[in-house]
mmCIF file of C-alpha atoms in Angstrom:
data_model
loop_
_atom_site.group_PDB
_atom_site.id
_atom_site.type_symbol
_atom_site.label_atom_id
_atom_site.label_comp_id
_atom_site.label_asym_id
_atom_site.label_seq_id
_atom_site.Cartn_x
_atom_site.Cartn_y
_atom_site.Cartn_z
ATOM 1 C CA UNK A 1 -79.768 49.106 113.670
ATOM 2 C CA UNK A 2 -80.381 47.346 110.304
ATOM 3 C CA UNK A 3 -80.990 43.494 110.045
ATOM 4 C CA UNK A 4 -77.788 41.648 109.498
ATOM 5 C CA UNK A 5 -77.887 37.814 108.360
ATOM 6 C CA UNK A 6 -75.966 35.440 110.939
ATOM 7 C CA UNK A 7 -73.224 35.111 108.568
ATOM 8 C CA UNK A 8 -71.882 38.133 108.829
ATOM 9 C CA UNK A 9 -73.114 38.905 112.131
ATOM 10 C CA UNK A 10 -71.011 36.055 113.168
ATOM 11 C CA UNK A 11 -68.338 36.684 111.289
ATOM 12 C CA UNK A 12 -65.184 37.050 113.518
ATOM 13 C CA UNK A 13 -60.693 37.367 112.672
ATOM 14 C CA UNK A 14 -59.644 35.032 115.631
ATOM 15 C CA UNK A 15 -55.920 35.025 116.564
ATOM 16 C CA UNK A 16 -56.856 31.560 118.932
ATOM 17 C CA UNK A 17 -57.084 28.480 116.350
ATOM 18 C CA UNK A 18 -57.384 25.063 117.355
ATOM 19 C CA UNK A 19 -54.267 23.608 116.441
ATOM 20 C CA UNK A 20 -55.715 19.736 115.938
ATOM 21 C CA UNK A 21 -58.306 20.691 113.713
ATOM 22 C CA UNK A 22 -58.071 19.568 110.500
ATOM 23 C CA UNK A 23 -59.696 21.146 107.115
ATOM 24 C CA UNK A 24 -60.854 18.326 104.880
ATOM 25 C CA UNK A 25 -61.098 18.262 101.155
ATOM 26 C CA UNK A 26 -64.653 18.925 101.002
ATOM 27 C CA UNK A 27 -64.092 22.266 102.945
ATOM 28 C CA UNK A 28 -61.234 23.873 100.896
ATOM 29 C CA UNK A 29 -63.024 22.951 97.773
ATOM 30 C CA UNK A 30 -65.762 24.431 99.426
ATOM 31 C CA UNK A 31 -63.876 27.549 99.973
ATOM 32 C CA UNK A 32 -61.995 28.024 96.721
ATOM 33 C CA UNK A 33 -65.544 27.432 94.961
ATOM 34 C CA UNK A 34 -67.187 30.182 97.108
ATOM 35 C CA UNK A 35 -63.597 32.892 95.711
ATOM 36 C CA UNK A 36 -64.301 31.256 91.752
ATOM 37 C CA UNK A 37 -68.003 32.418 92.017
ATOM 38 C CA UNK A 38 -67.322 36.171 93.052
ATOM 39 C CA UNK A 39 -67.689 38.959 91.027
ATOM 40 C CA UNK A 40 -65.038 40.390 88.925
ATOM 41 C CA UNK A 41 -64.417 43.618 86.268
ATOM 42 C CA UNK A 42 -65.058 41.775 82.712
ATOM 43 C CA UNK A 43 -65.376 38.059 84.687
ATOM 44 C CA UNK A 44 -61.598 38.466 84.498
ATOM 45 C CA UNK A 45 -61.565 36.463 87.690
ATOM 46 C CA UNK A 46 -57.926 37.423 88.107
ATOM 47 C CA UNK A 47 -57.353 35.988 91.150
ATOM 48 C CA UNK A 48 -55.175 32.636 92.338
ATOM 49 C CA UNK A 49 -54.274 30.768 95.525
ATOM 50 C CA UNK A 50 -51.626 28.817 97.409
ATOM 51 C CA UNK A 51 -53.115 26.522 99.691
ATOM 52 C CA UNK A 52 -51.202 25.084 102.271
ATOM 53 C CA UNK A 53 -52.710 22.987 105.047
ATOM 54 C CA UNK A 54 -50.860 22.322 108.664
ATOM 55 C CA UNK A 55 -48.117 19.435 108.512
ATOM 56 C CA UNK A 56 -47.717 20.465 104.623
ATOM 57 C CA UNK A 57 -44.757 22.042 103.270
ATOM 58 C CA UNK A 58 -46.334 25.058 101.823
ATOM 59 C CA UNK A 59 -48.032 25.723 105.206
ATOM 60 C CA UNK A 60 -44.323 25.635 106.694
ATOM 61 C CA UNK A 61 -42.811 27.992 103.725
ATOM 62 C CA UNK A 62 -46.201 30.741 103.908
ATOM 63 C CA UNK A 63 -45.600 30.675 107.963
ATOM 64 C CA UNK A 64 -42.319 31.212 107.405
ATOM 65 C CA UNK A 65 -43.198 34.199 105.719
ATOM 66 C CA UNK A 66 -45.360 35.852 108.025
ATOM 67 C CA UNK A 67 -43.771 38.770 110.035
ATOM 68 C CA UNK A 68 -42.630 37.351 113.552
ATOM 69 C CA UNK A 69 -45.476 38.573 115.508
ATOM 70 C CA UNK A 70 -48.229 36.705 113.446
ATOM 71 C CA UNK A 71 -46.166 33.375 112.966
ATOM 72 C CA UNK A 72 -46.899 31.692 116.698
ATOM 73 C CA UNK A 73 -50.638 31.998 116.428
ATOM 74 C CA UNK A 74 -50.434 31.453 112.819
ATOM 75 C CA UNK A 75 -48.959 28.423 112.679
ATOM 76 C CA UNK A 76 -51.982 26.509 114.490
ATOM 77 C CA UNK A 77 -54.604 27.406 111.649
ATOM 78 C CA UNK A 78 -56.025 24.948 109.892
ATOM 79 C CA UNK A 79 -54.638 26.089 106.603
ATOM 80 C CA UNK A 80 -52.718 28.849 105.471
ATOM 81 C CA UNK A 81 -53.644 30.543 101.920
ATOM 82 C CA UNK A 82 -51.760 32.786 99.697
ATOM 83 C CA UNK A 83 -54.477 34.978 98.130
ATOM 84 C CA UNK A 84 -52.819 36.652 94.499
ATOM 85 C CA UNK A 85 -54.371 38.805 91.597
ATOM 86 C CA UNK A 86 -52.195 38.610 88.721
ATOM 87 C CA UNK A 87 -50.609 42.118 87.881
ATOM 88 C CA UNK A 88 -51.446 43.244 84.064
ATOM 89 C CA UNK A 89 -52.416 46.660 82.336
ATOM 90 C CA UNK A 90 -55.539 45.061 80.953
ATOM 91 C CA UNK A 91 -56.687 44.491 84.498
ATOM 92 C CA UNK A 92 -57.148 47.285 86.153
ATOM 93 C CA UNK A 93 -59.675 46.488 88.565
ATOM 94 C CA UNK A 94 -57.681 43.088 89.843
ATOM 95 C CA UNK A 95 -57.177 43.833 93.409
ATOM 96 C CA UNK A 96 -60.606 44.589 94.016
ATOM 97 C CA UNK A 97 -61.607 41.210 92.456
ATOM 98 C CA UNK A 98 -59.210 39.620 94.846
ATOM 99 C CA UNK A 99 -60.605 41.459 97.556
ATOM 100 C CA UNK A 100 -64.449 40.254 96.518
ATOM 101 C CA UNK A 101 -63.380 36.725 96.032
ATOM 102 C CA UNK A 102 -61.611 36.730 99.732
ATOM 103 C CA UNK A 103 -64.931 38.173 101.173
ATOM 104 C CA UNK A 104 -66.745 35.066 99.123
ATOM 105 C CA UNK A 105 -64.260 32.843 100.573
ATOM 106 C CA UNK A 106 -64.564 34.434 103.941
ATOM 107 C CA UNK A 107 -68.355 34.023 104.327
ATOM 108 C CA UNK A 108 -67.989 30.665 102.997
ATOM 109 C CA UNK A 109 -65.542 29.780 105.895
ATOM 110 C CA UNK A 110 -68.511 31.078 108.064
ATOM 111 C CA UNK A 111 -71.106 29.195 106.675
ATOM 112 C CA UNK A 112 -68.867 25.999 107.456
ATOM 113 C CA UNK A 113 -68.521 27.163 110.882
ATOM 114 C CA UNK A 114 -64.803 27.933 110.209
ATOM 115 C CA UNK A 115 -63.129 31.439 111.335
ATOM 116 C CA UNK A 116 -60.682 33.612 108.849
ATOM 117 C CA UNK A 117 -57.972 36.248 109.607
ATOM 118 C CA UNK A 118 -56.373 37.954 107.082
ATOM 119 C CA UNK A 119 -53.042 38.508 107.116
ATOM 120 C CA UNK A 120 -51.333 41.781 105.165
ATOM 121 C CA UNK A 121 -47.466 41.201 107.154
ATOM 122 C CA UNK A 122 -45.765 39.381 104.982
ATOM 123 C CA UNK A 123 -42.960 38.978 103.186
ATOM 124 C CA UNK A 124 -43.984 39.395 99.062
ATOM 125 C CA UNK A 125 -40.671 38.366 97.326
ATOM 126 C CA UNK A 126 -40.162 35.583 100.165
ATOM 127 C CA UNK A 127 -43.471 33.596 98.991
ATOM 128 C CA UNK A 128 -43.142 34.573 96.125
ATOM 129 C CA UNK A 129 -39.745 32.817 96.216
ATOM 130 C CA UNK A 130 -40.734 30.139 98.430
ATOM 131 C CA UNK A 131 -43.797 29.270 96.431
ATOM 132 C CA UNK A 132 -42.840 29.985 92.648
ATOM 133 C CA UNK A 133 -45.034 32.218 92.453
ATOM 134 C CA UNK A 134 -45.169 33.578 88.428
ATOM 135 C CA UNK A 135 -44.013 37.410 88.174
ATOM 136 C CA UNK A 136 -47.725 38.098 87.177
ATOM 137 C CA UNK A 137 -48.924 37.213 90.355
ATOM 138 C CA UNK A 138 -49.108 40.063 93.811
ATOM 139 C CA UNK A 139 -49.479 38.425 96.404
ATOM 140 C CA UNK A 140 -51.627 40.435 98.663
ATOM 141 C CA UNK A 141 -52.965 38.426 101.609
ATOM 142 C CA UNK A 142 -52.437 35.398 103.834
ATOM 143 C CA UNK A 143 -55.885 33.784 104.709
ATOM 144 C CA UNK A 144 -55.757 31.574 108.165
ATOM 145 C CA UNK A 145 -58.730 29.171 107.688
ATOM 146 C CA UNK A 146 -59.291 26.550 110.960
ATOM 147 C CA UNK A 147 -61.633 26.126 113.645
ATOM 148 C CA UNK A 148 -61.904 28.440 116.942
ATOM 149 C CA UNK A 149 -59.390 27.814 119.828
ATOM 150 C CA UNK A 150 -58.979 28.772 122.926
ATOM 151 C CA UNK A 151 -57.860 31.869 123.838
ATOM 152 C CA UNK A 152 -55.941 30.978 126.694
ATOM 153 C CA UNK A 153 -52.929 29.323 124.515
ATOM 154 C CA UNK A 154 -52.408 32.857 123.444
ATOM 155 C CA UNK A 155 -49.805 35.107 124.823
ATOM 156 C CA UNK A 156 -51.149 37.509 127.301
ATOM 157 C CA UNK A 157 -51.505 40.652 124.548
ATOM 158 C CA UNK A 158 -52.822 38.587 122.162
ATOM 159 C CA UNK A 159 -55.183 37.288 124.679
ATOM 160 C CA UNK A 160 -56.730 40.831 125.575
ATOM 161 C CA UNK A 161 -57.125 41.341 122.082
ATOM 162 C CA UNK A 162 -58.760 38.174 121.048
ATOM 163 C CA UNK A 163 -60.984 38.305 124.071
ATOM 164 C CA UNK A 164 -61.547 42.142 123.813
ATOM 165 C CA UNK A 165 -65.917 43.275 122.694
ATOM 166 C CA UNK A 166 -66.020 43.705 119.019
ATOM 167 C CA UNK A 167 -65.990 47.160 117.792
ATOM 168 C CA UNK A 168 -67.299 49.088 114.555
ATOM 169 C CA UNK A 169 -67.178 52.539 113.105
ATOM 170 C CA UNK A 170 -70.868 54.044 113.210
ATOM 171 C CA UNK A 171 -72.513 53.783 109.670
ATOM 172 C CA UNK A 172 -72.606 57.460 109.519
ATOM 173 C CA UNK A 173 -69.295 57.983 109.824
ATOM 174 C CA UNK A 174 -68.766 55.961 106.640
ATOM 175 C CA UNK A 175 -70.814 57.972 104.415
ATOM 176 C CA UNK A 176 -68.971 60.679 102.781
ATOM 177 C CA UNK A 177 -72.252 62.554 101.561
ATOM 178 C CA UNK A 178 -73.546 62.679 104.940
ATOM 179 C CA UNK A 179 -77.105 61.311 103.757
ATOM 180 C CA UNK A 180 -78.616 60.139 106.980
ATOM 181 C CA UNK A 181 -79.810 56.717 106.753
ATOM 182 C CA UNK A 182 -83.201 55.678 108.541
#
């Protein structure tokens, strides 16, 4: 297998956050720096955030907005961040830049010994609602940010998942020209 640096070795999606820990300034700066810096079609950088932190009202209104099942583990992360690209002809390639500058953010979160899951089940027009979020913005993922926690707090399904080995799809069955790499 190919050499992988520790930061994305270690990268992991916990479900078990610790529900005290707190993210300070220096760390979301640190994270929305790492999202500006990523790549994007034309440096169109068409990507925006909602940042809510635990105790915070826009942590309350995003949780509220995640489908039932994600809400109770959720609500103990750290922060909770709307992740947008604004919508517009001229930018066709503003999803993917959204995507990029998550991944940025993401590794970021890693290098500050933080953990990330991404959440896609949400309600769109409720944060969008909830948040004022301009018509030009999609919003396309929730990012929990926090520390790890303990996987016992979690329910007993969410505990066999959380504590379950870490899986991948081979590299080869990735490649769609079937090029075998060495």
């Amino acid at each position: 297998m190919s050499e992988l640096h520790p930061l994305l070795a270690t990268r992991w999606s916990p479900l078990a956050f610790d529900p005290v820990a707190v993210l300070s300034d220096e760390d979301v700066g640190s994270l929305l720096e790492a999202a500006r810096w990523a790549p994007s079609f034309a440096n169109s950088q068409p990507w925006r955030f909602a940042v809510g932190r635990r105790d915070e009202e826009t942590h309350k209104r995003i949780l509220e907005n995640l489908s039932a099942g994600c809400q109770p583990w959720a609500g103990n992360a750290s922060a909770l961040i709307v992740a947008a690209h604004l919508d517009r002809a001229t930018l066709p390639r503003a999803a993917y830049d959204l995507g990029q500058a998550v991944a940025h953010l993401t590794v970021q979160a890693t290098a500050l010994r933080l953990h990330v899951h991404q959440i896609a089940d949400f309600d769109a027009g409720g944060l969008r609602s909830d948040l004022e979020i301009p018509d030009d913005l999609r919003p396309a993922v929730v990012v929990a940010v926090g520390r790890l926690g303990d996987p016992a707090m979690l329910p007993p399904d969410l505990r066999a998942w959380e504590t379950a080995l870490r899986t991948r799809v081979p590299t080869a069955e990735l490649l769609v020209n079937q090029v075998p790499i060495t």
